Every structure is written in C-alpha cells, then in structure tokens.
PDB file of C-alpha atoms in Angstrom:
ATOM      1  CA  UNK A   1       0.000   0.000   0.000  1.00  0.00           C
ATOM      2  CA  UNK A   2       1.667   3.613  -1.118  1.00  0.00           C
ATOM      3  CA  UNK A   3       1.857   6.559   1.103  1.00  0.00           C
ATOM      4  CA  UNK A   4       2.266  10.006   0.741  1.00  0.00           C
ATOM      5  CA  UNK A   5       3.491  11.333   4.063  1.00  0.00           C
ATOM      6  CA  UNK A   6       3.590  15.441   3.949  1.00  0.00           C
ATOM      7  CA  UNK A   7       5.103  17.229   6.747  1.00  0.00           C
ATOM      8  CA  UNK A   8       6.615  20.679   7.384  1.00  0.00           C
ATOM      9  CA  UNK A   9       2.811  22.880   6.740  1.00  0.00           C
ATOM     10  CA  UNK A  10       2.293  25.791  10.008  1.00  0.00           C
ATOM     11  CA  UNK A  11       1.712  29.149  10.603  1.00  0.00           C
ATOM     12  CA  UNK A  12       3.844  32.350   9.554  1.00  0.00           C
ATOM     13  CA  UNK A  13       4.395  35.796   8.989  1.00  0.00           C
ATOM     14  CA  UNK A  14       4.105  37.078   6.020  1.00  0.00           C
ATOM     15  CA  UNK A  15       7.145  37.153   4.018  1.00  0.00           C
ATOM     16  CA  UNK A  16       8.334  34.291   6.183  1.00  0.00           C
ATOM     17  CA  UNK A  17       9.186  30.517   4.655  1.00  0.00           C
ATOM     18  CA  UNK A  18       8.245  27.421   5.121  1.00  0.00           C
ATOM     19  CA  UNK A  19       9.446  24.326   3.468  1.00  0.00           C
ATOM     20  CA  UNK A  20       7.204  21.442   2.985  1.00  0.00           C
ATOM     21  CA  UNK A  21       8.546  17.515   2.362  1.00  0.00           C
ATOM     22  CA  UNK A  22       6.449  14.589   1.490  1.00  0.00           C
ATOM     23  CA  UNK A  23       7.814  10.775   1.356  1.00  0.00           C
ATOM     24  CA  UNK A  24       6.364   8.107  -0.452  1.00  0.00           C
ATOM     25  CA  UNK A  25       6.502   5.113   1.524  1.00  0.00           C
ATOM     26  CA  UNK A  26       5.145   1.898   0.297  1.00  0.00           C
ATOM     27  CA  UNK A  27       5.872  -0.258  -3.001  1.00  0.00           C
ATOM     28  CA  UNK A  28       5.879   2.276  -5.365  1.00  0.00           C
ATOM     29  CA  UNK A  29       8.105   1.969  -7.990  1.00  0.00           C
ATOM     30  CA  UNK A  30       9.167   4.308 -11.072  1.00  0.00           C
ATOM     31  CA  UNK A  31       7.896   7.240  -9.836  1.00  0.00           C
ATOM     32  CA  UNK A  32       7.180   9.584 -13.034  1.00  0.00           C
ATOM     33  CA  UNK A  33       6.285  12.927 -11.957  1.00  0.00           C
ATOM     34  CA  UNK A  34       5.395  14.393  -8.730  1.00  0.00           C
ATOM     35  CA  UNK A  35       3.520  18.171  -7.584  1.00  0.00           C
ATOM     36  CA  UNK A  36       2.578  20.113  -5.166  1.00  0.00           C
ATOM     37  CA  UNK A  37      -1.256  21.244  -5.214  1.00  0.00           C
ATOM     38  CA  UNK A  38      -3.008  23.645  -2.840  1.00  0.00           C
ATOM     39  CA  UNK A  39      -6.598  24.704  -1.869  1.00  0.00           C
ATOM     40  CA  UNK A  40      -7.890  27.524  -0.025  1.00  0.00           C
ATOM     41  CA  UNK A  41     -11.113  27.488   1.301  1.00  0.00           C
ATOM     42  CA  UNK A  42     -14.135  28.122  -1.091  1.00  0.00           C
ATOM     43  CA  UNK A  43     -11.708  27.380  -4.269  1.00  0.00           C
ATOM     44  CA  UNK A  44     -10.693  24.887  -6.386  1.00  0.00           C
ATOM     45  CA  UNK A  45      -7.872  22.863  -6.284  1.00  0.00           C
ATOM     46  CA  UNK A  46      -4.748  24.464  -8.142  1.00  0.00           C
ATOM     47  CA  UNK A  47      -1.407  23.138  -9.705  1.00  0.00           C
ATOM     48  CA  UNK A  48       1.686  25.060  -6.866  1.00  0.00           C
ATOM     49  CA  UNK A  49       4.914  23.394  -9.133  1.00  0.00           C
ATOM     50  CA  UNK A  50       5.556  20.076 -10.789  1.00  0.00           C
ATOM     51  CA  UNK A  51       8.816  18.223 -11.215  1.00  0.00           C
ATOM     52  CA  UNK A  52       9.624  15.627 -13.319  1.00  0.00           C
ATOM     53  CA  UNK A  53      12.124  12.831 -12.641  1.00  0.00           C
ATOM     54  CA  UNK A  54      14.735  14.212 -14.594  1.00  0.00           C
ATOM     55  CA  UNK A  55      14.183  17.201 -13.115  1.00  0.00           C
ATOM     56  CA  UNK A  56      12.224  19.497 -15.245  1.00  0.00           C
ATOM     57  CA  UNK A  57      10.136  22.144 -13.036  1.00  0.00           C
ATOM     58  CA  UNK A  58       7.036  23.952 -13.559  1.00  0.00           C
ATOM     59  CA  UNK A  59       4.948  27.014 -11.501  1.00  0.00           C
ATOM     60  CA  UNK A  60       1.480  28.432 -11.137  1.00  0.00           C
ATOM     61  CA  UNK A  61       2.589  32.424 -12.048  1.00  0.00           C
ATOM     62  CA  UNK A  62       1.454  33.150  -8.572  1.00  0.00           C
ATOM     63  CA  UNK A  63       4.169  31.715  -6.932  1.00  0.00           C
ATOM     64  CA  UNK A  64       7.288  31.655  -9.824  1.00  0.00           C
ATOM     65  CA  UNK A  65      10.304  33.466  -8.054  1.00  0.00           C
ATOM     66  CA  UNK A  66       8.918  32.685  -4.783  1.00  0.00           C
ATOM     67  CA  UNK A  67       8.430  28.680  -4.247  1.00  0.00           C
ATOM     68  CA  UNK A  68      11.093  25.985  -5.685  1.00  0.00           C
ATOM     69  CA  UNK A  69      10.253  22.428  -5.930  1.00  0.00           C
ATOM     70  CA  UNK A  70      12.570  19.466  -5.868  1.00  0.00           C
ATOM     71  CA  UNK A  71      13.231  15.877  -5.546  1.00  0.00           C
ATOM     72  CA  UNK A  72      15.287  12.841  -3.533  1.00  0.00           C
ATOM     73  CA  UNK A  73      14.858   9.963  -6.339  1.00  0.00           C
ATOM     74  CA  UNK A  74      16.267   7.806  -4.306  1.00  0.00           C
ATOM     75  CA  UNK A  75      14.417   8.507  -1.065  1.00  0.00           C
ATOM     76  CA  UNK A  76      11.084   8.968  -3.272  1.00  0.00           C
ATOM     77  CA  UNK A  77      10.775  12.255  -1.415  1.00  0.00           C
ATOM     78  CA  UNK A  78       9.374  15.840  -2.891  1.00  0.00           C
ATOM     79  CA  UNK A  79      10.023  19.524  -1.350  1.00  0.00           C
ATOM     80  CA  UNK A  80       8.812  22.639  -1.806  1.00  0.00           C
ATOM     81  CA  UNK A  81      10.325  25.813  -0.349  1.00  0.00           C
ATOM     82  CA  UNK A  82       8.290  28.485   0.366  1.00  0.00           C
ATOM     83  CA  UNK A  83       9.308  32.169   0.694  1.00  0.00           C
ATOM     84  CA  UNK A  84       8.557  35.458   0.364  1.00  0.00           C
ATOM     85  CA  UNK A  85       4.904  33.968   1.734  1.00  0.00           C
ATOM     86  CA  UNK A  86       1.745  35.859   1.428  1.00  0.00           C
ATOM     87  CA  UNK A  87      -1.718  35.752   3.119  1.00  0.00           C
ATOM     88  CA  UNK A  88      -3.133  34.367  -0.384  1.00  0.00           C
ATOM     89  CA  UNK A  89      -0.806  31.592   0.045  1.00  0.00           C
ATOM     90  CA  UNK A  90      -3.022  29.781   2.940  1.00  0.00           C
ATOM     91  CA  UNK A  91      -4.337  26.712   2.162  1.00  0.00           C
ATOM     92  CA  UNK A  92      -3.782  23.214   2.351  1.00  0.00           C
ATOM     93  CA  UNK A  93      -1.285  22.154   0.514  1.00  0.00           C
ATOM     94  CA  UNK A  94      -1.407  18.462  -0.858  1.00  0.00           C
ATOM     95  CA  UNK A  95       1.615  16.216  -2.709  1.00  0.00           C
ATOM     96  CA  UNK A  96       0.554  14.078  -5.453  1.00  0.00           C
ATOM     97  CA  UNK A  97       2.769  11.501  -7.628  1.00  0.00           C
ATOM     98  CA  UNK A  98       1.944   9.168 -10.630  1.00  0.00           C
ATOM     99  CA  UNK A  99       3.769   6.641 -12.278  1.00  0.00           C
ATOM    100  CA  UNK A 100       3.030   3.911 -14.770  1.00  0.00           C
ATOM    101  CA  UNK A 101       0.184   2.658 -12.504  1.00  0.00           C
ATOM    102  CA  UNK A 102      -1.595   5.092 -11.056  1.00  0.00           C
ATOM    103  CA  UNK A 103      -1.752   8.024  -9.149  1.00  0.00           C
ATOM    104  CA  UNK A 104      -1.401   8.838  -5.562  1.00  0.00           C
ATOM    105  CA  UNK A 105      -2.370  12.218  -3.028  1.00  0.00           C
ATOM    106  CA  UNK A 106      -0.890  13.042   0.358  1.00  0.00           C
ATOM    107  CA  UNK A 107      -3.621  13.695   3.117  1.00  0.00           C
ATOM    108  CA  UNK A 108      -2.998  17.889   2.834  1.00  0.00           C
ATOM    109  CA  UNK A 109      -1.033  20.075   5.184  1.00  0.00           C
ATOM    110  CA  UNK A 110      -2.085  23.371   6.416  1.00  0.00           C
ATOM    111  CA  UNK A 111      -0.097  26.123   5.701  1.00  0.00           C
ATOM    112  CA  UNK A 112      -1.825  29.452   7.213  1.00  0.00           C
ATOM    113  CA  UNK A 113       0.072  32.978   6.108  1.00  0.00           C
ATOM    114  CA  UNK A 114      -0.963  35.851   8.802  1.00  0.00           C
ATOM    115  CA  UNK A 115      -1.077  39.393   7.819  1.00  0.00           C
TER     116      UNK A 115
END
C-alpha cells in the first residue's frame, strides 16, 4: 500500500518561509512525476509546481520566483520551499505523484500565512 506522508505545513508571517517535504513510503516503484497542489477554502484545487524525474520544473505564475520544488529519487521524497509567503498563500497544501500505474495524493497540510 503507497503513502504520501507530507510534513513541514504551520503558521507564519508574512514574508516568512516554510518548506514542505512529502515521502512516499510503500511499493511504489518508477515514480514519473510528482507536484505540489493547494486549496484555499471556497476554491478549487490548483497546480503550486511540478517536477519531473529528470528534473524538469514547472509554476502556477502566482508563486514563480517565490516557491522551488525538488526531488530525492532515491528517497522517493518531494520539497517545496516556500518564501517570500503571502496571506493568499493559505491553504492546504497536498503532494501528489503518478507513475506507470496510477496516481497517488498526500492527506494535505495546512499552511496558514498571517497578515
């Protein structure tokens, strides 16, 4: 049974960081790409920043220059760091992956950006 463990979500300041990490643990194998998504009350669910697993990284506008994603192949692990944070940043943050099989979501971590 596959995982996704997220950690590292809280409350700041803004124009504080955080940096969130999430671990696939399980038999998962040949993990293809793997994202960060986020949702804020009353919204939809929106792409933060994808990475591939050669490396190639992509970001929502709202947060290029601010958040950079990256990857531990060999410890199946995804992080995003988080600065410059804003109050429209709060949400809950979720980590997804996919490979050839299927796809898999973390459970969402709160990350809460005071004014």
């Amino acid at each position: 049974q596959v995982q996704l463990v997220e950690s590292g979500g809280g409350l700041v300041q803004a124009g504080g960081s955080l940096r969130l990490s999430c671990a696939a643990q399980g038999r998962i194998l040949s993990i293809n790409d793997m994202a960060w998504y986020r949702q804020a009350p009353g919204k939809q669910r929106e792409l933060v920043a994808r990475i591939s697993s050669g490396g190639s990284t992509s970001y929502a506008d709202s947060v290029k220059d601010r958040f950079t994603i990256s990857r531990d192949n060999a410890r199946n692990t995804v992080y995003l760091q988080m600065n410059s944070l804003k109050p429209e940043d709060t949400a809950v943050y979720y980590c997804y992956a996919i490979n050839f099989r299927s796809d898999y979501w973390g459970q969402g971590t709160q990350v809460t950006v005071s004014s």
